[in-house]
């Protein structure tokens, strides 16, 4: 479908459908965010409630916009696997009511504009290439280090989705085959169990008996942010955990570099706040394990779009179509 030409500016309504929050924004063709909207994701086991929430968010953005511009497409960031051509969710672990649901068709029926779906990490990669750290690049890998570890791969300007739309599961690359920790995916020793926020909390708990003097002792509700802060104050336990995290991440990145020869690797997600503590160890592994030519070529950088990467990427994908 093509965008309508009515003389008004076309805006894309982009929404990030998280397990807890529905964040949305209207984005213009230059990638500028016009209006924002945020509400709790409906916690009822019913896809219709999710459709209604998105329709309400679109109406709210239209109201703020006062009819000056027109929403010409809706583009959704989904935390799970999607069939892009069919506009259907395959699986979304945090929103199981959407499994198998043709979300794009349901939205088009109510809003009378084209609707698109994209996986969250894929959308983030597109957003970073359009408006963030990877502007001007053509071949990049984006790794999102959050509660889990997500990935997006863009080859020669094209998002690589794989034959089933499930490619770039970088978090589930095995980096420790022997005695590796069990992962939610059913495998063991995945990158996610060493480099996610969840992993940092777990590794800290496991290692804490060996560090009786750590300032993290006695804290039952540790978060990755608290562990990072302890590391900034020189806490040995926290430093060891971020060292381990950096080593495993570096091994994973070296594998990716050798296979794909990217220009840039963009690291996003909350765990990247620990950059000062893990980057040295990550770079060291890349240097030791990746081919020298490829390792010298690739820039490994922090993401720039923050929480907006997915929204911007979704908008970009809708504009392209
Ligand atoms: Zn896994």
XYZ file of C-alpha atoms and ligand atoms in Angstrom:
322
model
C 0.000 0.000 0.000
C 1.233 3.509 -0.681
C 0.892 6.500 1.566
C -1.989 8.847 0.807
C -1.076 12.206 -0.711
C -3.401 14.831 0.722
C -1.057 17.798 1.112
C -0.858 17.255 4.861
C 2.312 15.848 6.340
C 2.180 12.118 6.786
C 2.978 10.873 10.242
C 3.603 7.291 11.220
C 2.054 6.140 14.456
C 4.669 3.835 16.014
C 3.960 1.828 19.156
C 6.215 -0.313 21.325
C 4.123 -3.082 22.787
C 5.956 -4.050 25.964
C 4.720 -6.582 28.504
C 4.003 -3.776 31.010
C 3.803 -0.536 29.004
C 2.423 0.488 25.657
C 4.648 3.375 24.498
C 3.713 5.175 21.329
C 4.731 8.203 19.298
C 3.950 9.856 16.011
C 7.035 10.191 13.837
C 7.455 12.343 10.745
C 9.363 11.433 7.598
C 12.556 13.034 8.896
C 12.482 10.850 12.004
C 11.313 13.582 14.354
C 9.027 12.477 17.147
C 5.935 14.700 17.314
C 3.706 13.364 20.083
C 4.172 10.724 22.706
C 1.729 8.502 24.479
C 2.219 5.968 27.247
C -0.157 3.715 29.142
C -0.144 0.333 30.834
C -0.464 -2.632 28.506
C -3.875 -4.261 29.144
C -3.294 -7.263 31.393
C -6.308 -9.245 30.214
C -5.795 -12.457 28.214
C -7.523 -10.973 25.188
C -6.088 -9.693 21.901
C -9.088 -7.401 21.364
C -8.153 -5.416 24.481
C -4.681 -4.839 23.005
C -6.180 -3.725 19.673
C -8.524 -1.352 21.537
C -5.616 0.097 23.536
C -3.649 0.800 20.359
C -6.688 2.366 18.659
C -7.197 4.595 21.728
C -3.530 5.637 21.570
C -3.881 6.523 17.858
C -6.988 8.602 18.618
C -5.155 10.350 21.453
C -2.240 11.271 19.161
C -4.707 12.538 16.537
C -6.342 14.723 19.164
C -2.985 16.225 20.210
C -2.185 16.861 16.559
C -5.456 18.746 16.058
C -5.998 17.563 12.483
C -2.933 19.374 11.089
C -1.208 16.213 9.939
C -2.426 12.802 9.041
C -1.511 9.414 10.445
C -0.856 7.427 7.289
C 0.276 4.103 8.798
C 0.566 2.259 12.078
C 3.748 0.342 12.873
C 4.151 -1.862 15.905
C 7.186 -3.102 17.788
C 6.416 -6.560 19.198
C 8.507 -8.357 21.850
C 8.509 -11.698 20.075
C 8.539 -13.414 16.698
C 6.352 -11.944 13.968
C 5.440 -12.873 10.401
C 6.002 -9.512 8.783
C 4.283 -10.251 5.442
C 1.163 -11.564 7.150
C 1.169 -8.947 9.891
C 0.778 -11.758 12.413
C 2.392 -12.436 15.775
C 3.922 -15.933 15.968
C 4.870 -15.910 19.649
C 5.159 -13.107 22.197
C 6.173 -14.652 25.547
C 5.068 -11.604 27.594
C 1.767 -11.218 25.704
C 0.636 -14.807 25.048
C -2.865 -13.677 24.008
C -1.306 -12.413 20.774
C 0.185 -15.786 19.728
C -0.977 -16.507 16.196
C -3.039 -13.284 16.073
C -3.267 -11.227 12.859
C -2.701 -7.941 14.642
C -2.016 -5.814 11.546
C -5.311 -6.782 9.865
C -7.260 -6.127 13.078
C -5.765 -2.620 13.315
C -6.293 -1.803 9.631
C -9.927 -2.831 9.964
C -10.484 -0.259 12.711
C -8.136 2.517 11.603
C -8.328 2.227 7.797
C -4.569 2.701 7.345
C -1.837 0.140 6.588
C -0.406 -1.569 9.681
C 2.995 -3.208 10.101
C 4.634 -5.412 12.739
C 8.291 -5.902 13.557
C 10.284 -7.710 16.226
C 11.612 -5.324 18.892
C 15.349 -5.941 18.446
C 15.048 -5.773 14.639
C 13.189 -2.466 14.896
C 15.866 -1.110 17.258
C 18.592 -1.941 14.721
C 16.706 -0.071 11.988
C 16.146 2.882 14.342
C 19.839 3.117 15.234
C 20.791 3.041 11.559
C 18.230 5.708 10.653
C 18.658 8.168 13.523
C 21.246 6.850 15.961
C 24.764 5.471 16.299
C 24.906 3.777 12.890
C 23.833 6.624 10.588
C 25.648 6.196 7.276
C 26.464 2.508 7.832
C 25.079 -0.318 5.696
C 26.076 -3.495 7.497
C 25.560 -3.497 11.245
C 24.672 -5.747 14.136
C 22.625 -4.373 16.991
C 22.674 -6.194 20.330
C 20.172 -5.199 23.008
C 21.320 -6.063 26.520
C 18.198 -5.777 28.652
C 16.210 -8.252 30.746
C 17.168 -10.645 27.961
C 19.579 -10.254 25.046
C 18.088 -9.399 21.638
C 19.669 -8.928 18.253
C 19.088 -7.263 14.908
C 21.222 -7.724 11.801
C 21.217 -5.368 8.818
C 23.197 -6.571 5.793
C 23.851 -4.126 2.968
C 20.978 -1.934 4.134
C 18.496 -4.798 4.425
C 17.127 -6.153 7.680
C 17.982 -9.855 7.818
C 14.865 -11.620 9.125
C 15.654 -15.197 8.074
C 13.204 -17.496 6.289
C 10.805 -17.594 9.261
C 11.307 -14.082 10.590
C 13.218 -15.436 13.568
C 16.835 -14.611 12.652
C 19.369 -12.729 14.791
C 18.636 -14.462 18.091
C 22.057 -13.332 19.206
C 21.161 -13.863 22.866
C 20.869 -17.576 22.219
C 24.286 -18.088 20.680
C 26.113 -20.622 22.862
C 29.228 -19.151 24.477
C 29.800 -21.828 27.142
C 29.079 -25.451 26.205
C 30.489 -27.076 29.355
C 28.355 -26.660 32.462
C 26.670 -23.671 30.867
C 23.706 -22.288 32.758
C 20.230 -23.368 31.559
C 18.452 -20.771 29.422
C 14.732 -20.058 29.032
C 15.017 -21.158 25.378
C 15.758 -24.739 26.462
C 19.456 -24.669 25.569
C 22.416 -24.100 27.885
C 25.220 -21.579 28.041
C 23.526 -18.967 25.829
C 24.946 -15.425 25.745
C 21.749 -14.251 27.454
C 22.559 -16.157 30.657
C 25.832 -14.193 30.975
C 25.179 -10.756 29.469
C 21.597 -9.771 30.374
C 20.502 -7.740 33.406
C 18.957 -10.933 34.781
C 22.299 -12.707 34.346
C 24.221 -9.973 36.156
C 21.924 -10.279 39.167
C 22.161 -14.102 39.123
C 25.961 -14.187 38.717
C 26.321 -11.707 41.580
C 24.188 -13.906 43.839
C 26.179 -17.018 42.891
C 29.563 -15.383 43.422
C 28.714 -13.430 46.571
C 29.870 -16.097 49.111
C 33.423 -15.633 47.779
C 33.299 -11.864 48.462
C 32.310 -11.462 52.146
C 33.484 -7.831 52.203
C 31.400 -6.726 49.216
C 29.095 -3.768 49.797
C 26.485 -5.830 47.958
C 26.304 -8.320 50.842
C 22.943 -8.413 52.591
C 21.080 -6.739 49.727
C 18.293 -9.112 48.714
C 16.771 -6.977 45.972
C 19.899 -6.260 43.927
C 19.421 -4.886 40.437
C 21.978 -4.676 37.637
C 22.030 -0.886 38.197
C 22.936 -1.335 41.889
C 25.683 -3.796 40.980
C 27.061 -1.349 38.416
C 27.060 1.418 41.017
C 28.975 -0.813 43.441
C 31.488 -1.480 40.666
C 31.981 2.233 40.130
C 32.983 2.437 43.792
C 35.546 -0.319 43.249
C 33.580 -3.196 44.761
C 35.483 -6.388 43.876
C 32.379 -8.566 43.503
C 30.725 -6.136 41.102
C 33.947 -5.708 39.115
C 34.305 -9.479 38.760
C 30.713 -9.835 37.517
C 31.115 -7.136 34.860
C 34.463 -8.655 33.867
C 32.759 -12.013 33.284
C 29.883 -10.366 31.443
C 32.351 -8.508 29.191
C 34.328 -11.684 28.457
C 31.252 -13.656 27.378
C 29.904 -10.731 25.369
C 33.284 -10.328 23.654
C 33.335 -14.032 22.713
C 29.864 -13.694 21.185
C 30.781 -10.530 19.289
C 33.997 -12.092 17.958
C 31.898 -14.939 16.495
C 29.553 -12.456 14.848
C 32.429 -10.364 13.502
C 34.097 -13.407 11.924
C 30.866 -14.542 10.289
C 29.399 -11.229 9.109
C 32.300 -8.737 8.858
C 30.128 -5.789 10.004
C 31.070 -2.113 9.888
C 29.594 -1.512 13.298
C 28.163 -3.282 16.304
C 25.716 -1.148 18.289
C 25.101 -2.148 21.900
C 21.841 -0.956 23.456
C 19.674 -1.763 26.461
C 20.010 -0.943 30.140
C 23.093 -3.110 30.783
C 25.116 -0.852 28.478
C 25.149 1.648 31.362
C 27.866 -0.647 32.737
C 30.064 0.091 29.694
C 32.957 1.514 31.726
C 33.174 -1.745 33.655
C 32.790 -4.335 30.867
C 34.031 -2.674 27.640
C 37.735 -3.333 28.247
C 37.134 -7.068 28.738
C 34.808 -7.235 25.734
C 37.338 -5.501 23.466
C 40.098 -7.808 24.691
C 38.156 -10.927 23.682
C 37.328 -9.445 20.276
C 40.998 -8.664 19.746
C 42.065 -12.181 20.747
C 39.384 -14.104 18.856
C 38.265 -12.192 15.760
C 40.335 -12.033 12.558
C 42.661 -9.012 12.914
C 41.472 -7.308 9.722
C 37.828 -7.664 10.726
C 38.435 -6.691 14.342
C 40.307 -3.556 13.274
C 37.496 -2.604 10.900
C 34.493 -2.933 13.195
C 33.442 -0.134 15.513
C 31.743 -1.319 18.687
C 29.698 1.554 20.073
C 26.869 2.386 22.438
C 23.379 2.937 21.039
C 22.170 6.541 20.793
C 18.389 6.343 20.470
C 17.724 4.884 23.924
C 14.140 3.693 24.405
C 13.113 5.347 21.131
C 15.179 3.042 18.893
C 12.314 0.597 18.354
C 9.725 3.329 17.729
C 11.973 5.058 15.197
C 12.815 1.773 13.478
C 9.150 0.813 13.227
C 8.362 4.222 11.725
C 11.205 3.877 9.234
C 10.008 0.435 8.120
C 6.485 1.798 7.539
C 7.821 4.760 5.557
C 9.902 2.449 3.366
C 6.849 0.328 2.544
Zn 18.920 -19.465 25.090
